[in-house]
Coordinates of C-alpha atoms in Angstrom, one line a residue:
M1 CA 45.4 36.1 110.3
S2 CA 49.1 36.6 110.6
P3 CA 51.0 39.3 108.6
D4 CA 52.7 36.7 106.5
D5 CA 49.1 35.5 105.3
R6 CA 48.1 38.7 103.8
A7 CA 48.5 39.4 100.2
P8 CA 50.2 42.0 100.6
A9 CA 50.5 43.2 104.2
D10 CA 48.5 46.5 103.5
L11 CA 46.0 45.0 101.0
P12 CA 43.6 42.7 103.2
R13 CA 41.7 39.8 101.5
P14 CA 37.9 39.8 101.1
P15 CA 35.8 37.3 103.3
R16 CA 37.1 34.2 101.7
D17 CA 40.7 33.4 101.0
R18 CA 41.3 32.8 97.2
T19 CA 44.5 31.3 95.8
D20 CA 45.5 30.3 92.3
T21 CA 47.4 27.1 93.6
A22 CA 46.9 24.6 96.3
P23 CA 48.9 25.4 99.5
P24 CA 52.3 23.9 99.8
A25 CA 52.2 20.3 100.5
D26 CA 53.8 20.6 103.8
R27 CA 50.6 22.7 105.2
V28 CA 48.0 20.2 104.1
P29 CA 47.0 16.8 105.1
A30 CA 48.8 14.2 102.9
G31 CA 45.8 11.9 102.6
P32 CA 45.9 8.2 103.1
P33 CA 49.2 6.6 104.3
R34 CA 51.6 6.2 101.3
D35 CA 53.5 2.9 101.1
R36 CA 56.2 3.7 98.4
T37 CA 57.3 0.1 98.2
D38 CA 55.0 -0.6 95.2
T39 CA 56.2 2.3 93.1
A40 CA 59.5 3.3 94.0
P41 CA 62.7 1.8 92.6
P42 CA 64.8 -0.6 94.9
P43 CA 66.8 1.4 97.4
G44 CA 69.9 0.5 95.6
D45 CA 68.6 1.7 92.3
R46 CA 67.3 4.9 93.4
L47 CA 69.0 7.8 91.5
R48 CA 71.3 5.5 89.5
V49 CA 71.6 6.1 85.9
A50 CA 73.8 4.6 83.1
I51 CA 76.3 7.1 81.7
G52 CA 78.4 4.6 79.5
Q53 CA 80.2 1.3 79.2
A54 CA 83.4 0.1 80.7
A55 CA 86.1 -1.6 78.4
D56 CA 84.6 -4.9 79.3
G57 CA 81.1 -3.9 78.2
T58 CA 79.6 -3.6 81.7
P59 CA 77.5 -0.5 82.3
V60 CA 78.9 2.4 84.1
R61 CA 76.4 3.9 86.4
L62 CA 76.3 7.5 88.1
D63 CA 74.8 7.3 91.4
L64 CA 73.7 10.5 92.7
K65 CA 72.8 9.4 96.3
E66 CA 75.1 10.7 99.2
S67 CA 77.8 8.3 100.3
A68 CA 75.9 7.6 103.6
D69 CA 73.2 5.9 101.4
G70 CA 75.9 4.1 98.9
G71 CA 76.0 6.5 96.3
M72 CA 78.7 9.0 94.8
G73 CA 76.8 12.3 95.4
P74 CA 75.3 14.3 96.2
H75 CA 77.0 16.7 94.0
G76 CA 79.2 16.6 90.8
L77 CA 81.0 18.3 88.1
V78 CA 81.1 17.6 84.1
A79 CA 83.5 19.2 81.7
G80 CA 84.5 18.4 78.2
A81 CA 83.5 18.0 74.6
G82 CA 79.8 16.2 74.7
T83 CA 78.8 17.7 78.1
P84 CA 75.3 18.8 77.0
E85 CA 74.6 15.2 75.6
L86 CA 75.8 13.6 78.6
L87 CA 73.6 15.8 80.9
R88 CA 70.6 15.1 78.8
A89 CA 71.3 11.4 79.1
V90 CA 71.3 11.7 82.9
V91 CA 68.1 13.8 83.0
L92 CA 66.4 11.3 80.5
G93 CA 67.7 8.2 82.2
L94 CA 66.4 9.3 85.7
A95 CA 63.1 10.5 84.2
A96 CA 62.7 7.0 82.6
T97 CA 63.2 5.2 85.9
H98 CA 61.5 7.5 88.3
V99 CA 58.1 9.2 88.8
P100 CA 57.8 12.9 89.4
D101 CA 57.2 12.4 93.0
E102 CA 60.6 10.7 93.3
V103 CA 62.8 13.0 91.1
T104 CA 62.4 16.6 89.9
F105 CA 64.6 18.6 87.8
V106 CA 65.8 22.3 87.8
L107 CA 67.7 22.9 84.4
L108 CA 69.8 25.9 83.7
D109 CA 71.5 26.8 80.4
A110 CA 73.8 29.8 80.5
A111 CA 73.4 29.5 76.5
T112 CA 70.3 28.1 74.7
G113 CA 69.3 24.6 73.4
A114 CA 71.3 22.2 75.7
F115 CA 67.8 21.1 77.2
D116 CA 65.6 21.7 74.4
G117 CA 62.4 19.8 75.0
L118 CA 63.2 18.6 78.5
D119 CA 60.7 21.0 79.8
R120 CA 58.0 18.9 78.6
L121 CA 59.1 16.0 81.2
P122 CA 56.6 16.0 84.0
H123 CA 59.5 15.8 86.3
T124 CA 61.0 19.3 85.1
A125 CA 60.0 22.0 87.4
V126 CA 61.7 24.8 85.6
L127 CA 64.1 25.2 82.4
L128 CA 65.9 28.5 82.5
D129 CA 68.1 29.6 79.8
A130 CA 69.8 32.9 78.6
S131 CA 66.7 34.1 77.1
R132 CA 65.1 35.0 80.7
P133 CA 67.8 36.5 82.9
D134 CA 64.8 38.5 84.3
L135 CA 63.6 35.1 86.0
V136 CA 67.1 34.5 88.0
P137 CA 65.9 36.4 91.0
R138 CA 62.5 34.6 91.0
L139 CA 64.5 31.3 90.7
I140 CA 66.6 32.2 93.7
E141 CA 63.4 32.9 95.7
A142 CA 61.8 29.5 94.6
L143 CA 65.2 27.5 95.4
E144 CA 65.5 29.2 99.0
G145 CA 61.8 28.5 99.6
E146 CA 62.0 24.9 98.7
S147 CA 65.1 24.2 100.8
A148 CA 62.9 25.8 103.8
R149 CA 60.0 23.7 103.0
R150 CA 62.2 20.5 103.1
K151 CA 63.7 21.4 106.4
R152 CA 60.1 21.8 107.6
L153 CA 59.2 18.3 106.4
L154 CA 62.3 16.8 107.9
V155 CA 61.6 18.3 111.2
A156 CA 57.8 17.2 111.2
A157 CA 58.7 13.8 110.2
G158 CA 61.6 13.5 113.0
C159 CA 64.2 12.7 110.3
A160 CA 67.7 14.0 110.0
S161 CA 68.2 13.3 106.3
H162 CA 66.3 12.8 103.1
G163 CA 67.2 9.1 103.0
A164 CA 65.7 8.7 106.3
Y165 CA 62.6 10.4 105.1
L166 CA 62.1 8.1 102.2
R167 CA 62.5 5.1 104.2
K168 CA 59.5 6.1 106.5
T169 CA 56.1 4.6 105.1
A170 CA 54.0 6.6 107.6
N171 CA 51.6 9.3 106.1
H172 CA 53.8 12.3 105.0
P173 CA 53.9 14.2 101.9
P174 CA 56.5 13.2 99.0
M175 CA 59.8 14.8 99.0
P176 CA 61.5 13.9 95.7
A177 CA 65.1 14.2 94.9
L178 CA 65.7 17.7 93.5
V179 CA 68.5 17.6 90.7
L180 CA 69.6 20.9 89.4
V181 CA 71.5 20.5 86.3
G182 CA 73.4 23.5 85.1
Q183 CA 75.1 23.9 81.8
Q184 CA 78.1 26.3 81.4
V185 CA 77.5 27.3 84.9
S186 CA 80.4 29.5 85.4
A187 CA 78.9 31.9 82.8
L188 CA 75.7 31.8 84.6
L189 CA 77.1 32.2 88.1
G190 CA 79.5 34.9 86.9
A191 CA 76.5 37.0 85.6
H192 CA 74.3 36.5 88.6
P193 CA 76.7 36.2 91.8
E194 CA 73.5 36.1 94.0
L195 CA 72.7 32.6 92.5
A196 CA 76.2 31.4 93.1
D197 CA 75.5 32.4 97.0
V198 CA 72.2 30.1 96.9
L199 CA 74.1 27.3 95.3
R200 CA 76.8 27.3 97.8
R201 CA 74.0 27.3 100.5
L202 CA 72.5 24.1 98.6
G203 CA 75.7 22.6 98.4
W204 CA 76.1 22.6 102.1
L205 CA 72.6 21.8 103.0
G206 CA 71.6 19.6 100.0
R207 CA 73.1 16.5 101.4
A208 CA 70.6 16.3 104.1
R209 CA 67.4 17.8 102.3
G210 CA 67.7 15.8 98.9
I211 CA 69.0 18.5 96.7
H212 CA 71.7 17.4 94.2
L213 CA 73.9 19.6 92.0
L214 CA 75.2 18.3 88.7
L215 CA 76.9 21.3 87.1
S216 CA 79.4 21.8 84.1
A217 CA 82.2 24.3 84.1
A218 CA 85.4 24.5 82.2
T219 CA 87.2 27.6 83.3
D220 CA 86.8 28.1 87.1
P221 CA 88.7 25.5 89.3
E222 CA 86.8 26.7 92.2
V223 CA 83.4 26.7 90.4
H224 CA 82.4 29.9 92.2
G225 CA 83.3 28.4 95.7
L226 CA 81.3 25.1 95.1
A227 CA 84.3 22.8 94.4
G228 CA 84.6 21.7 98.0
Y229 CA 81.0 20.2 97.9
L230 CA 81.6 18.2 94.6
S231 CA 82.1 14.6 95.4
Y232 CA 82.3 13.2 91.9
R233 CA 83.6 14.6 88.6
I234 CA 83.2 13.5 84.9
A235 CA 85.9 14.5 82.5
L236 CA 85.1 14.4 78.7
P237 CA 87.4 15.0 75.8
G238 CA 89.1 18.5 76.3
A239 CA 88.2 18.8 79.9
P240 CA 90.7 21.0 81.7
A241 CA 93.1 19.1 84.2
F242 CA 91.4 20.5 87.3
I243 CA 88.2 18.4 86.6
L244 CA 89.9 15.3 87.8
D245 CA 92.2 17.0 90.3
S246 CA 95.0 14.6 89.7
P247 CA 98.6 15.4 88.4
A248 CA 98.8 11.9 87.1
A249 CA 95.6 12.2 84.8
G250 CA 96.3 12.7 81.3
P251 CA 94.2 14.2 78.5
V252 CA 90.8 12.3 77.8
L253 CA 90.8 10.8 74.2
P254 CA 88.1 11.3 71.7
G255 CA 85.2 9.2 72.7
H256 CA 86.3 8.4 76.1
A257 CA 85.5 9.6 79.5
V258 CA 86.7 9.3 83.2
L259 CA 84.6 9.2 86.2
R260 CA 86.3 10.2 89.4
T261 CA 84.6 9.4 92.8
G262 CA 86.1 10.1 96.4
T263 CA 89.5 11.2 96.3
N264 CA 91.3 9.0 93.9
R265 CA 89.0 6.3 92.4
T266 CA 88.8 6.7 88.3
V267 CA 86.5 4.7 86.3
P268 CA 87.3 5.1 82.3
F269 CA 84.3 4.7 80.2
T270 CA 82.8 5.4 76.8
P271 CA 80.1 7.9 77.4
V272 CA 76.4 7.8 76.3
G273 CA 73.9 10.3 74.5
P274 CA 70.5 10.9 74.1
T275 CA 68.4 7.7 73.5
P276 CA 66.9 7.3 69.9
P277 CA 63.1 6.1 70.1
G278 CA 63.3 2.5 70.2
A279 CA 67.1 2.2 71.1
T280 CA 68.2 -0.6 73.7
P281 CA 69.7 1.2 76.7
V282 CA 73.1 0.6 77.8
G283 CA 73.0 -1.5 81.1
A284 CA 69.2 -1.0 81.2
T285 CA 67.6 -2.6 84.1
P286 CA 63.9 -3.2 84.3
V287 CA 61.7 -0.1 84.8
R288 CA 58.1 0.6 86.0
P289 CA 55.8 1.0 82.9
T290 CA 54.4 4.2 82.0
R291 CA 50.6 4.7 81.9
S292 CA 50.6 3.4 78.3
G293 CA 51.9 0.0 79.7
S294 CA 55.4 0.3 77.8
A295 CA 58.7 0.3 79.5
P296 CA 60.6 3.6 78.6
A297 CA 64.0 3.2 77.0
G298 CA 67.4 4.4 78.2
P299 CA 70.4 6.0 76.9
A300 CA 72.5 4.7 74.0
P301 CA 76.1 5.2 73.3
V302 CA 77.1 8.2 71.4
G303 CA 77.3 8.1 67.7
T304 CA 75.4 4.5 67.7
T305 CA 72.0 4.0 66.0
P306 CA 70.5 0.6 66.3
A307 CA 69.4 -1.0 63.1
G308 CA 66.1 0.5 61.8
A309 CA 66.2 3.5 64.2
T310 CA 66.1 7.0 63.2
P311 CA 69.3 8.8 64.2
V312 CA 68.8 11.3 67.2
S313 CA 69.7 14.3 65.1
A314 CA 66.7 13.5 62.8
T315 CA 64.2 12.8 65.4
P316 CA 62.2 15.5 67.2
V317 CA 62.7 15.2 70.8
G318 CA 58.8 15.8 71.5
S319 CA 58.0 12.6 69.9
A320 CA 60.2 10.5 72.1
L321 CA 59.0 12.5 75.2
D322 CA 55.3 11.8 74.3
R323 CA 55.9 8.2 74.3
L324 CA 58.1 7.8 77.2
F325 CA 57.4 10.3 79.6
T326 CA 53.6 11.3 79.8
G327 CA 52.5 11.1 83.2
P328 CA 51.0 13.1 86.0
P329 CA 52.8 16.3 87.5
P330 CA 54.5 16.1 91.0
T331 CA 52.5 16.4 93.9
H332 CA 54.0 19.6 94.9
R333 CA 55.3 22.2 92.2
I334 CA 58.1 24.4 93.1
W335 CA 57.9 26.6 90.1
L336 CA 54.5 28.3 88.7
P337 CA 54.5 30.1 85.4
P338 CA 56.0 33.5 85.4
L339 CA 54.0 36.7 85.2
D340 CA 54.0 37.0 81.6
I341 CA 50.1 37.1 80.7
S342 CA 47.7 39.3 82.5
P343 CA 44.8 37.7 84.1
T344 CA 41.3 38.5 83.4
L345 CA 38.9 39.7 86.2
D346 CA 37.1 36.4 86.6
E347 CA 40.2 34.4 86.4
L348 CA 40.9 36.2 89.8
A349 CA 37.6 36.7 91.3
G350 CA 35.5 33.8 89.9
P351 CA 33.0 33.9 87.1
A352 CA 30.5 36.9 86.3
V353 CA 26.7 36.0 85.8
S354 CA 23.7 37.7 84.9
D355 CA 22.0 39.1 88.1
P356 CA 18.5 39.8 87.8
D357 CA 18.7 43.1 90.0
H358 CA 22.1 44.2 88.9
G359 CA 22.7 42.7 85.5
L360 CA 26.3 41.5 84.8
A361 CA 28.0 40.9 88.2
F362 CA 30.4 38.8 90.1
A363 CA 28.8 35.4 91.0
D364 CA 30.5 35.7 94.5
R365 CA 28.1 38.0 96.3
S366 CA 30.3 38.4 99.2
L367 CA 32.1 40.9 96.6
H368 CA 29.0 43.0 96.1
G369 CA 29.4 46.4 97.8
A370 CA 32.6 45.5 99.4
L371 CA 34.9 48.1 97.6
Q372 CA 37.4 45.4 97.3
V373 CA 38.4 44.7 93.9
P374 CA 40.5 42.0 92.3
L375 CA 43.4 43.8 91.0
A376 CA 46.2 41.7 90.2
A377 CA 48.0 38.2 90.5
L378 CA 50.7 38.4 93.3
D379 CA 53.7 36.2 92.8
K380 CA 54.9 34.3 95.7
P381 CA 58.0 32.3 94.4
R382 CA 59.4 31.4 97.9
D383 CA 56.0 29.9 98.9
H384 CA 55.7 28.4 95.5
R385 CA 52.1 29.9 95.0
R386 CA 50.2 32.9 93.6
D387 CA 47.6 34.9 95.3
T388 CA 45.2 37.5 94.3
I389 CA 45.5 41.3 95.3
W390 CA 42.4 42.3 96.7
L391 CA 42.8 46.3 96.5
P392 CA 40.6 48.1 99.2
V393 CA 39.5 51.2 97.1
A394 CA 38.0 52.8 100.6
G395 CA 41.3 54.0 102.0
N396 CA 43.0 55.9 99.2
V397 CA 45.3 54.3 96.8
A398 CA 48.6 55.5 95.0
V399 CA 49.8 54.0 91.6
V400 CA 53.2 55.3 90.6
G401 CA 55.1 54.3 87.5
A402 CA 56.6 55.6 84.4
A403 CA 55.2 56.5 81.1
G404 CA 53.6 53.3 79.6
S405 CA 54.0 51.3 82.8
G406 CA 50.3 50.7 82.9
K407 CA 48.9 53.3 85.2
T408 CA 45.8 54.0 83.4
T409 CA 45.1 50.4 82.7
I410 CA 44.9 49.9 86.4
L411 CA 42.2 52.6 86.7
R412 CA 40.1 50.9 83.7
T413 CA 40.5 47.7 85.6
I414 CA 39.3 49.3 89.1
I415 CA 36.2 50.9 87.4
A416 CA 35.4 47.6 85.6
A417 CA 35.7 45.4 88.7
L418 CA 33.6 48.0 90.8
S419 CA 31.0 47.8 88.1
L420 CA 30.8 43.9 88.6
S421 CA 30.3 44.4 92.2
P422 CA 27.4 46.2 92.7
G423 CA 26.2 47.4 96.1
T424 CA 23.2 49.4 97.8
P425 CA 23.6 52.0 97.6
A426 CA 25.9 52.1 94.7
A427 CA 29.3 53.5 94.6
R428 CA 29.8 56.6 92.6
I429 CA 33.0 57.0 90.4
V430 CA 34.5 60.2 89.3
A431 CA 36.6 58.8 86.3
P432 CA 39.8 60.4 85.0
D433 CA 39.3 61.9 81.4
S434 CA 42.3 59.8 80.3
V435 CA 39.9 56.6 80.0
A436 CA 37.9 55.9 77.0
A437 CA 34.4 57.2 76.5
G438 CA 32.9 53.7 77.1
Y439 CA 34.1 54.0 80.7
Q440 CA 32.8 57.5 81.1
R441 CA 29.2 56.2 80.1
L442 CA 29.2 53.5 82.8
P443 CA 26.3 53.7 85.3
L444 CA 28.6 54.0 88.2
V445 CA 30.5 57.0 86.7
H446 CA 29.1 60.4 87.9
G447 CA 31.6 62.7 86.6
V448 CA 35.0 63.1 84.7
L449 CA 38.1 64.7 86.2
G450 CA 41.2 65.7 84.4
T451 CA 43.4 68.6 83.1
S452 CA 40.8 69.7 80.8
S453 CA 37.7 68.9 82.7
A454 CA 37.3 69.9 86.3
T455 CA 34.0 71.8 86.9
D456 CA 32.9 73.8 89.8
D457 CA 29.7 71.8 90.0
L458 CA 31.9 68.5 90.6
K459 CA 33.9 70.3 93.2
R460 CA 30.9 71.6 95.1
D461 CA 29.3 68.0 95.0
L462 CA 32.5 66.5 96.4
Y463 CA 32.4 69.1 99.3
T464 CA 28.7 68.2 99.9
R465 CA 29.6 64.6 100.1
L466 CA 32.3 65.4 102.7
D467 CA 29.9 67.2 104.8
D468 CA 26.9 65.1 104.5
P469 CA 28.1 61.5 103.7
H470 CA 25.7 59.3 101.6
G471 CA 27.3 56.2 100.1
D472 CA 30.7 56.0 98.8
T473 CA 32.5 58.0 96.1
I474 CA 35.8 57.2 94.3
V475 CA 37.7 60.2 93.1
M476 CA 40.4 59.2 90.2
I477 CA 43.0 61.4 89.2
D478 CA 45.4 60.0 86.3
G479 CA 48.6 62.0 86.5
W480 CA 49.0 63.9 89.9
A481 CA 51.4 66.5 88.9
E482 CA 49.9 67.5 85.6
F483 CA 46.5 67.8 87.3
R484 CA 47.8 70.0 90.2
A485 CA 49.6 72.3 87.7
A486 CA 46.6 72.9 85.6
H487 CA 44.0 73.1 88.8
P488 CA 45.9 74.5 91.7
H489 CA 42.5 75.5 93.4
W490 CA 41.7 71.9 93.7
H491 CA 44.5 71.0 96.0
E492 CA 42.9 71.9 99.2
L493 CA 39.8 69.8 98.3
L494 CA 42.1 66.7 97.6
L495 CA 44.0 67.1 100.7
E496 CA 41.1 67.2 102.8
I497 CA 39.6 64.0 100.8
A498 CA 43.0 62.4 101.7
Q499 CA 42.9 63.3 105.3
R500 CA 39.3 62.7 106.3
G501 CA 37.6 61.3 103.3
T502 CA 37.8 57.5 104.3
A503 CA 35.7 58.1 107.2
R504 CA 33.0 60.3 105.3
G505 CA 32.9 57.8 102.3
V506 CA 34.9 59.9 99.7
H507 CA 38.1 58.1 98.6
L508 CA 41.2 59.0 96.4
I509 CA 42.8 57.0 93.9
A510 CA 45.8 58.8 92.1
T511 CA 48.6 58.0 89.7
A512 CA 51.8 59.6 89.3
T513 CA 55.1 59.3 87.5
H514 CA 57.1 59.8 90.7
W515 CA 56.4 59.5 94.3
S516 CA 57.9 63.0 94.6
D517 CA 55.0 64.2 92.5
F518 CA 53.0 64.1 95.8
D519 CA 53.4 66.8 98.3
Q520 CA 55.7 65.8 101.3
G521 CA 53.6 64.0 103.6
F522 CA 50.7 63.5 101.3
T523 CA 51.8 59.8 100.7
D524 CA 51.2 59.1 104.3
Y525 CA 47.4 59.2 103.5
F526 CA 47.7 56.6 100.9
G527 CA 46.6 53.1 102.7
S528 CA 47.6 51.1 99.5
R529 CA 50.6 51.7 97.3
L530 CA 51.2 50.2 94.0
E531 CA 54.4 50.8 92.3
L532 CA 54.8 49.9 88.6
R533 CA 58.3 50.1 86.7
L534 CA 60.0 53.5 87.3
A535 CA 62.1 55.4 85.2
D536 CA 64.8 55.2 88.0
P537 CA 64.4 52.3 90.3
A538 CA 66.4 54.3 92.9
E539 CA 63.5 56.4 93.5
S540 CA 61.3 53.4 94.5
A541 CA 59.4 54.1 97.8
I542 CA 58.8 50.4 98.4
N543 CA 62.1 48.5 97.6
P544 CA 64.7 49.9 95.1
A545 CA 66.6 46.6 94.7
T546 CA 63.2 44.7 93.8
A547 CA 62.0 47.7 91.8
A548 CA 65.1 47.3 89.5
T549 CA 64.1 43.5 88.7
I550 CA 60.6 44.9 87.3
P551 CA 61.1 43.9 83.6
P552 CA 60.9 46.7 81.0
G553 CA 58.3 46.7 78.2
R554 CA 55.8 44.9 80.3
P555 CA 52.8 47.2 81.4
G556 CA 51.1 46.2 84.6
R557 CA 54.2 44.7 86.2
G558 CA 55.1 46.1 89.5
I559 CA 55.6 45.6 93.2
V560 CA 53.8 46.0 96.6
A561 CA 55.4 45.9 100.0
A562 CA 55.5 42.7 101.9
P563 CA 56.5 41.7 105.4
K564 CA 60.0 40.8 104.1
G565 CA 60.9 43.2 101.4
A566 CA 58.5 43.3 98.2
L567 CA 56.6 40.9 96.1
H568 CA 56.0 41.2 92.3
F569 CA 52.5 41.5 90.7
L570 CA 50.9 41.6 87.3
A571 CA 47.6 43.8 86.9
A572 CA 44.4 42.2 85.5
R573 CA 43.1 43.3 82.2
P574 CA 39.8 44.9 82.4
E575 CA 37.9 42.0 80.7
L576 CA 36.5 38.7 81.3
T577 CA 38.0 35.3 79.8
A578 CA 35.1 35.3 77.1
T579 CA 34.1 38.8 77.1
P580 CA 36.7 41.5 75.6
E581 CA 37.0 44.7 77.0
A582 CA 34.8 46.6 74.4
D583 CA 32.0 43.9 74.8
L584 CA 32.1 44.1 78.3
L585 CA 31.7 47.9 78.4
R586 CA 28.6 47.6 76.2
V587 CA 27.2 45.2 78.5
L588 CA 27.9 47.1 81.7
T589 CA 26.6 50.3 80.1
T590 CA 23.3 49.0 80.0
T591 CA 23.4 47.8 83.7
P592 CA 20.8 49.7 86.0
S593 CA 22.2 51.9 88.6
P594 CA 20.0 53.6 91.2
A595 CA 22.6 56.5 91.6
R596 CA 22.5 57.4 87.8
P597 CA 20.1 60.3 88.0
D598 CA 22.4 62.7 89.9
R599 CA 25.4 62.4 87.6
Q600 CA 27.4 65.1 87.1
P601 CA 28.2 66.6 83.6

């Protein structure tokens, strides 16, 4: 197994690899040969969408294809009053005539509301607005990963461009056009200059890789360095003069617009807006039916409402999307839901069942006695996947984070997971006194250790275990600095456990508020390190820049080291999907344990 396949590098997997999503499409067989001629629009109509009417009533269509394929693209700029409506019309028009394996959207909105409801389209990979600035670094990773994935697909297919790839009918994974639509992009890129760097790279590489940028900007003529990549521009009323980039171009009158392609060709037109349900599209061409068998509608002129139709402003977007755009998701998803909801233990490790010998336990017997627990969901946005962190408790573990970051919850999760992974002989746990009494009564728990509970009997027992190994003992300390201050005479024993305990079956799991709480050099003995949100990300021992992106107020969110920096994780809750924590503790408390008789007081 290569280092890149581990999750993360210092946290090995259990016997079977488990992931929450299928591998990226370029790493798996694509199945039977795909003949797209029965489903794809005619080559000339691919990525074409009506955006308005010319003066003579003929439709004006925006063609996002690059010039080599007969289009106007791949990238363009829009500005002026009515920009959000026009962008919505483009998105809805493309979705109405293409399936998700032909076009997919990334929608960015520096404000909120411009793309409301469009996240329900199966074509939409992600809708990111101003309410979630914490997701911008994740989006950057996903876009860079998708660009690299497309390069691999092109190389494997022997193609130099996205257009050439689509013309192949041989067996290969779908590669839909990726259309990134940005509303008020100047404000967004000004707040996130690293995103501007990524868009500039996509502006350069997107032509060959099937990535298209459709951006709105009204204040920056250079559009953060993207101006040189923009091959078409649309000026709406109130658009600044730099949009058309022509001294001869006058102001755009209300109700009108101008499309400029190439260097000097301009097309005046009347723009369109979102389509009311049942409206007849402007310049509509026959499209493939949806799964319900009805042909989807397209855009209608701004301000018009066909007889008997409900005005757009009075119609919920959701009802139109339900009727027009229900369908299967794309074969490959470039965006998975963010780490917002903590997983349960069975969501990571599979179901727990009643075992005749051990009571409630994970159904996967390879976990029994393995001393590797499913601890957290590991986010890999660059690979468009999510893995499970399998924490090897046999090897010493450090968990560091500020107050309220979720350190104690992680200890509770480890105890619950070990209780669901019985072995022979059973592991013994010395639990911290910070966990609830229900945990302290579990059969695996043979003692309690904390600032107010550190008995000499327990200390002698641990020395005995070091000298005469028998099974495995996990010693947990919640609050390293506080414990050492309260019990300095324990330090020599803890250091001995850290140095030679792994080989003797005695393992240490310790939490701290700062990495500096541990003695100099002590952290070298921790085989696994988990870093939650710190009071000062600059103190990170893993990656200060990534540590600064851990969102506040979300216990269990943290980072681990990875071959190329760090990855975010979200720790699991100490419960099962259908069994809350309190109920799980009651069930586990009745589980028999062969090691229960020598429990320490």
